[in-house]
MMTF fields as JSON, N, C-alpha, C and O atoms, coordinates in Angstrom:
{
  "mmtfVersion": "1.0.0",
  "mmtfProducer": "UNKNOWN",
  "numBonds": 363,
  "numAtoms": 364,
  "numGroups": 91,
  "numChains": 1,
  "numModels": 1,
  "chainsPerModel": [1],
  "groupsPerChain": [91],
  "chainIdList": ["A"],
  "bondAtomList": [4, 2, 8, 6, 12, 10, 16, 14, 20, 18, 24, 22, 28, 26, 32, 30, 36, 34, 40, 38, 44, 42, 48, 46, 52, 50, 56, 54, 60, 58, 64, 62, 68, 66, 72, 70, 76, 74, 80, 78, 84, 82, 88, 86, 92, 90, 96, 94, 100, 98, 104, 102, 108, 106, 112, 110, 116, 114, 120, 118, 124, 122, 128, 126, 132, 130, 136, 134, 140, 138, 144, 142, 148, 146, 152, 150, 156, 154, 160, 158, 164, 162, 168, 166, 172, 170, 176, 174, 180, 178, 184, 182, 188, 186, 192, 190, 196, 194, 200, 198, 204, 202, 208, 206, 212, 210, 216, 214, 220, 218, 224, 222, 228, 226, 232, 230, 236, 234, 240, 238, 244, 242, 248, 246, 252, 250, 256, 254, 260, 258, 264, 262, 268, 266, 272, 270, 276, 274, 280, 278, 284, 282, 288, 286, 292, 290, 296, 294, 300, 298, 304, 302, 308, 306, 312, 310, 316, 314, 320, 318, 324, 322, 328, 326, 332, 330, 336, 334, 340, 338, 344, 342, 348, 346, 352, 350, 356, 354, 360, 358],
  "bondOrderList": [1, 1, 1, 1, 1, 1, 1, 1, 1, 1, 1, 1, 1, 1, 1, 1, 1, 1, 1, 1, 1, 1, 1, 1, 1, 1, 1, 1, 1, 1, 1, 1, 1, 1, 1, 1, 1, 1, 1, 1, 1, 1, 1, 1, 1, 1, 1, 1, 1, 1, 1, 1, 1, 1, 1, 1, 1, 1, 1, 1, 1, 1, 1, 1, 1, 1, 1, 1, 1, 1, 1, 1, 1, 1, 1, 1, 1, 1, 1, 1, 1, 1, 1, 1, 1, 1, 1, 1, 1, 1],
  "groupList": [{"groupName": "UNK", "atomNameList": ["N", "CA", "C", "O"], "elementList": ["N", "C", "C", "O"], "formalChargeList": [0, 0, 0, 0], "bondAtomList": [1, 0, 2, 1, 3, 2], "bondOrderList": [1, 1, 2], "singleLetterCode": "X", "chemCompType": "L-PEPTIDE LINKING"}],
  "groupTypeList": [0, 0, 0, 0, 0, 0, 0, 0, 0, 0, 0, 0, 0, 0, 0, 0, 0, 0, 0, 0, 0, 0, 0, 0, 0, 0, 0, 0, 0, 0, 0, 0, 0, 0, 0, 0, 0, 0, 0, 0, 0, 0, 0, 0, 0, 0, 0, 0, 0, 0, 0, 0, 0, 0, 0, 0, 0, 0, 0, 0, 0, 0, 0, 0, 0, 0, 0, 0, 0, 0, 0, 0, 0, 0, 0, 0, 0, 0, 0, 0, 0, 0, 0, 0, 0, 0, 0, 0, 0, 0, 0],
  "groupIdList": [1, 2, 3, 4, 5, 6, 7, 8, 9, 10, 11, 12, 13, 14, 15, 16, 17, 18, 19, 20, 21, 22, 23, 24, 25, 26, 27, 28, 29, 30, 31, 32, 33, 34, 35, 36, 37, 38, 39, 40, 41, 42, 43, 44, 45, 46, 47, 48, 49, 50, 51, 52, 53, 54, 55, 56, 57, 58, 59, 60, 61, 62, 63, 64, 65, 66, 67, 68, 69, 70, 71, 72, 73, 74, 75, 76, 77, 78, 79, 80, 81, 82, 83, 84, 85, 86, 87, 88, 89, 90, 91],
  "secStructList": [7, 7, 7, 7, 4, 4, 4, 1, 7, 1, 1, 7, 7, 7, 7, 2, 2, 2, 2, 6, 7, 6, 6, 1, 6, 6, 7, 7, 7, 7, 7, 6, 6, 7, 7, 7, 7, 7, 4, 4, 4, 7, 1, 7, 7, 7, 4, 4, 4, 7, 6, 6, 4, 4, 4, 1, 7, 2, 2, 2, 2, 2, 2, 2, 2, 2, 2, 2, 2, 2, 2, 2, 2, 2, 2, 2, 2, 2, 2, 2, 2, 2, 2, 2, 2, 2, 2, 2, 2, 7, 7],
  "xCoordList": [107.523, 106.186, 106.291, 106.81, 105.815, 105.872, 104.464, 103.495, 104.381, 103.103, 103.054, 104.044, 101.935, 101.749, 101.781, 100.915, 102.757, 102.865, 101.628, 101.338, 100.901, 99.714, 98.589, 97.702, 98.606, 97.529, 97.825, 96.947, 99.024, 99.403, 99.298, 99.982, 98.454, 98.347, 99.629, 100.207, 100.06, 101.264, 100.983, 101.847, 99.774, 99.41, 97.934, 97.099, 97.624, 96.23, 95.508, 96.036, 94.323, 93.511, 92.967, 92.619, 92.889, 92.299, 90.815, 90.191, 90.265, 88.84, 88.016, 88.452, 86.834, 85.94, 85.607, 85.493, 85.452, 85.117, 86.227, 85.944, 87.481, 88.58, 88.713, 89.119, 88.372, 88.464, 87.396, 87.609, 86.254, 85.158, 85.108, 84.182, 86.088, 86.133, 86.774, 87.976, 85.993, 86.554, 87.535, 88.246, 87.58, 88.516, 89.935, 90.87, 90.113, 91.439, 92.074, 91.497, 93.251, 93.885, 94.087, 94.546, 93.742, 93.911, 92.715, 92.649, 91.768, 90.575, 89.547, 89.266, 88.998, 87.908, 86.822, 86.916, 85.784, 84.715, 84.034, 83.663, 83.879, 83.279, 82.138, 82.289, 81.015, 79.908, 79.29, 79.835, 78.194, 77.597, 77.143, 77.033, 76.882, 76.379, 77.445, 77.205, 78.609, 79.647, 80.491, 80.698, 80.969, 81.92, 83.205, 83.187, 84.301, 85.598, 86.221, 86.366, 86.589, 87.237, 88.738, 89.208, 89.468, 90.927, 91.46, 92.481, 90.759, 91.123, 92.541, 93.219, 92.995, 94.327, 95.433, 96.585, 95.1, 96.096, 96.233, 97.212, 95.259, 95.306, 94.983, 94.649, 95.081, 94.802, 95.86, 97.044, 95.437, 96.375, 96.221, 95.135, 97.331, 97.317, 97.37, 98.212, 96.492, 96.45, 97.029, 97.126, 97.409, 98.0, 97.005, 97.413, 95.724, 94.725, 94.791, 94.28, 95.407, 95.537, 96.734, 96.895, 97.572, 98.755, 98.398, 98.3, 98.206, 97.683, 98.647, 98.199, 99.936, 100.897, 101.583, 102.668, 100.974, 101.592, 101.999, 103.093, 101.123, 101.413, 102.555, 103.124, 102.894, 103.977, 105.317, 106.332, 105.323, 106.548, 107.453, 106.992, 108.754, 109.709, 109.644, 109.055, 110.239, 110.242, 110.937, 110.488, 112.023, 112.74, 111.856, 111.852, 111.112, 110.209, 109.085, 108.697, 108.574, 107.515, 108.035, 107.352, 109.241, 109.833, 110.002, 109.664, 110.528, 110.723, 109.379, 109.244, 108.393, 107.06, 106.474, 105.883, 106.632, 106.123, 106.811, 106.165, 108.124, 108.844, 108.357, 108.149, 108.177, 107.717, 106.305, 106.023, 105.422, 104.052, 104.014, 103.258, 104.822, 104.868, 105.342, 104.802, 106.342, 106.836, 105.765, 105.571, 105.079, 104.005, 102.87, 102.325, 102.515, 101.443, 101.83, 100.999, 103.101, 103.567, 103.514, 103.107, 103.923, 103.892, 102.457, 102.182, 101.544, 100.137, 99.558, 98.832, 99.883, 99.389, 99.946, 99.206, 101.225, 101.831, 101.181, 100.916, 100.925, 100.267, 98.856, 98.43, 98.132, 96.771, 96.773, 95.943, 97.7, 97.776, 98.132, 97.59, 99.045, 99.414, 98.223, 97.948, 97.509, 96.333, 95.26, 94.616, 95.062, 94.079, 94.463, 93.602, 95.75, 96.178, 96.104, 95.791, 96.389, 96.268, 94.81, 94.512, 93.914, 92.49, 91.961, 91.179, 92.376, 91.88, 92.473, 91.828, 93.663, 94.274, 93.742, 93.862, 93.157, 92.616, 91.12, 90.538, 90.48, 89.036, 88.765, 89.59, 87.617, 87.276, 86.535, 86.177],
  "yCoordList": [100.329, 100.489, 100.679, 99.804, 101.788, 102.035, 102.105, 102.397, 101.832, 101.863, 103.107, 103.466, 103.749, 104.925, 104.486, 103.712, 104.953, 104.505, 104.821, 104.114, 105.86, 106.225, 105.216, 105.126, 104.456, 103.501, 102.103, 101.24, 101.855, 100.54, 100.539, 101.32, 99.677, 99.635, 99.073, 98.118, 99.669, 99.197, 97.959, 97.097, 97.877, 96.747, 96.466, 97.366, 95.232, 94.875, 94.823, 94.296, 95.36, 95.322, 93.914, 93.252, 93.442, 92.123, 92.153, 93.213, 91.003, 90.934, 91.241, 90.995, 91.773, 92.107, 90.867, 90.936, 89.733, 88.487, 88.084, 87.626, 88.255, 87.855, 88.804, 88.388, 90.081, 91.036, 90.8, 91.093, 90.274, 90.081, 88.67, 88.332, 87.847, 86.476, 86.474, 86.713, 86.208, 86.228, 85.094, 85.122, 84.091, 82.982, 83.332, 82.602, 84.43, 84.872, 85.61, 86.584, 85.178, 85.836, 87.328, 87.735, 88.127, 89.568, 90.293, 91.52, 89.566, 90.202, 90.472, 89.613, 91.651, 92.023, 92.623, 93.788, 91.837, 92.395, 93.547, 93.415, 94.654, 95.834, 96.307, 96.429, 96.566, 97.187, 98.222, 98.502, 98.775, 99.871, 99.444, 100.285, 98.178, 97.724, 97.027, 96.727, 96.767, 96.043, 96.995, 98.153, 96.485, 97.249, 96.442, 95.213, 97.135, 96.484, 96.874, 98.059, 95.884, 96.142, 95.978, 95.047, 96.883, 96.822, 96.556, 97.114, 95.7, 95.415, 94.896, 95.206, 94.105, 93.517, 94.563, 94.269, 95.788, 96.848, 97.603, 98.319, 97.446, 98.157, 99.625, 100.07, 100.372, 101.809, 102.491, 102.17, 103.429, 104.056, 105.568, 106.102, 106.238, 107.667, 107.772, 107.14, 108.551, 108.646, 109.962, 110.93, 109.981, 111.185, 112.337, 113.497, 112.043, 113.112, 113.974, 115.094, 113.469, 114.233, 115.172, 115.977, 115.091, 115.939, 117.132, 117.01, 118.281, 119.458, 120.007, 120.527, 119.91, 120.544, 119.553, 119.841, 118.397, 117.364, 117.901, 117.614, 118.673, 119.155, 120.166, 120.421, 120.742, 121.724, 121.113, 121.809, 119.825, 119.168, 118.829, 118.589, 118.815, 118.343, 116.815, 116.19, 116.229, 114.77, 114.129, 113.093, 114.727, 114.201, 114.265, 113.332, 115.354, 115.474, 114.444, 113.865, 114.225, 113.218, 111.821, 111.044, 111.5, 110.192, 109.994, 108.939, 111.015, 110.916, 110.781, 109.982, 111.554, 111.478, 110.082, 109.541, 109.501, 108.148, 107.128, 106.22, 107.279, 106.359, 106.505, 105.508, 107.746, 107.985, 107.427, 106.767, 107.695, 107.184, 105.664, 105.056, 105.056, 103.593, 103.031, 102.035, 103.661, 103.207, 103.376, 102.49, 104.503, 104.727, 103.738, 103.219, 103.476, 102.518, 101.111, 100.376, 100.73, 99.413, 99.332, 98.309, 100.405, 100.423, 100.329, 99.604, 101.058, 100.997, 99.599, 99.082, 98.997, 97.66, 96.654, 95.793, 96.743, 95.83, 95.999, 95.011, 97.243, 97.5, 96.938, 96.333, 97.131, 96.615, 95.086, 94.499, 94.448, 92.989, 92.501, 91.499, 93.209, 92.842, 92.999, 92.116, 94.122, 94.356, 93.307, 92.832, 92.94, 91.921, 90.569, 89.847, 90.218, 88.927, 88.929, 87.9, 90.076, 90.184, 90.051, 89.415, 90.647, 90.59, 89.171, 88.702, 88.485, 87.133, 86.146, 85.143, 86.388, 85.465, 85.678, 84.787, 86.839, 87.087, 86.856, 86.998, 86.502, 86.26, 84.911, 84.0, 84.792, 83.559, 82.602, 81.517],
  "zCoordList": [49.817, 50.361, 51.865, 52.558, 52.379, 53.809, 54.385, 53.684, 55.664, 56.359, 57.22, 57.858, 57.241, 58.086, 59.544, 59.953, 60.362, 61.755, 62.583, 63.548, 62.227, 62.991, 62.807, 63.656, 61.718, 61.454, 61.986, 61.944, 62.48, 62.97, 64.5, 65.161, 65.067, 66.531, 67.141, 66.623, 68.234, 68.901, 69.734, 69.894, 70.259, 71.098, 70.868, 70.954, 70.58, 70.367, 71.708, 72.687, 71.745, 72.961, 73.145, 72.166, 74.4, 74.632, 74.302, 74.304, 74.025, 73.701, 74.945, 76.07, 74.73, 75.834, 76.651, 77.875, 75.975, 76.67, 77.647, 78.754, 77.239, 78.122, 79.307, 80.392, 79.107, 80.212, 81.269, 82.445, 80.857, 81.8, 82.366, 83.103, 82.033, 82.534, 83.922, 84.039, 84.982, 86.339, 86.613, 87.617, 85.726, 85.913, 85.495, 85.824, 84.78, 84.366, 85.537, 86.02, 86.015, 87.16, 86.913, 85.846, 87.903, 87.808, 87.238, 87.308, 86.675, 86.112, 87.194, 88.03, 87.172, 88.061, 87.181, 86.794, 86.856, 86.029, 86.768, 87.935, 86.09, 86.712, 85.82, 84.605, 86.435, 85.723, 86.65, 87.718, 86.264, 87.025, 88.415, 89.307, 88.617, 89.917, 90.758, 91.928, 90.186, 90.911, 91.75, 91.388, 92.866, 93.672, 93.763, 93.694, 93.916, 93.997, 95.322, 95.621, 96.116, 97.394, 97.229, 96.576, 97.821, 97.778, 99.183, 99.586, 99.921, 101.306, 101.454, 102.434, 100.487, 100.607, 100.507, 100.827, 100.066, 99.995, 101.309, 101.517, 102.19, 103.462, 103.285, 102.187, 104.366, 104.275, 103.425, 103.524, 102.593, 101.667, 101.671, 101.892, 101.423, 101.14, 99.628, 98.99, 99.059, 97.607, 97.128, 97.883, 95.871, 95.285, 95.245, 95.191, 95.271, 95.235, 96.492, 96.499, 97.549, 98.789, 98.764, 99.682, 97.744, 97.637, 96.761, 95.539, 97.391, 96.697, 95.648, 94.627, 95.867, 94.96, 94.019, 93.513, 93.777, 92.941, 91.571, 91.085, 90.958, 89.602, 89.569, 88.508, 90.716, 90.768, 91.203, 91.233, 91.536, 91.985, 90.812, 89.696, 91.09, 90.089, 90.043, 90.925, 89.034, 88.929, 90.126, 90.617, 90.601, 91.768, 93.015, 93.818, 93.18, 94.327, 94.253, 95.267, 93.065, 92.897, 93.223, 93.89, 92.753, 93.044, 94.544, 95.08, 95.219, 96.663, 97.376, 98.303, 96.948, 97.552, 97.383, 98.317, 96.21, 95.976, 96.875, 97.399, 97.053, 97.946, 99.39, 100.082, 99.838, 101.209, 101.399, 102.399, 100.434, 100.539, 100.538, 101.296, 99.693, 99.649, 100.985, 101.467, 101.583, 102.889, 103.963, 104.796, 103.944, 104.926, 104.742, 105.716, 103.49, 103.237, 103.676, 104.21, 103.45, 103.91, 105.436, 105.987, 106.125, 107.59, 108.099, 109.056, 107.464, 107.874, 107.658, 108.507, 106.522, 106.232, 107.234, 107.711, 107.559, 108.528, 109.902, 110.587, 110.308, 111.592, 111.592, 112.575, 110.504, 110.416, 110.496, 111.19, 109.79, 109.829, 111.231, 111.695, 111.909, 113.273, 114.199, 115.012, 114.084, 114.918, 114.653, 115.588, 113.387, 113.043, 113.629, 114.131, 113.57, 114.11, 115.633, 116.231, 116.278, 117.723, 118.157, 119.168, 117.394, 117.71, 117.543, 118.37, 116.487, 116.256, 117.255, 117.562, 117.77, 118.722, 120.134, 120.975, 120.409, 121.758, 121.844, 122.92, 120.728, 120.776, 121.417, 121.346, 122.036, 122.754, 121.905, 122.365]
}
């Protein structure tokens, strides 16, 4: 007796109640009126700004992701430094 692989779920989806529970770490309930801030990520360059992404080879995409990640880390570090400098010089 065999089971049709297409009918067997590979991973069960979490319940809707658990996804909307803000007490669960990592959960951010989102609805039509909610907004989500990603301030802790700092300023970011997104892939949507790369016009030729779909024409890049896998190696080019990997390198681009590494470069973007490095730039985003540098921007975040600069922003954190500027924020700490501003807070330490306030009266």
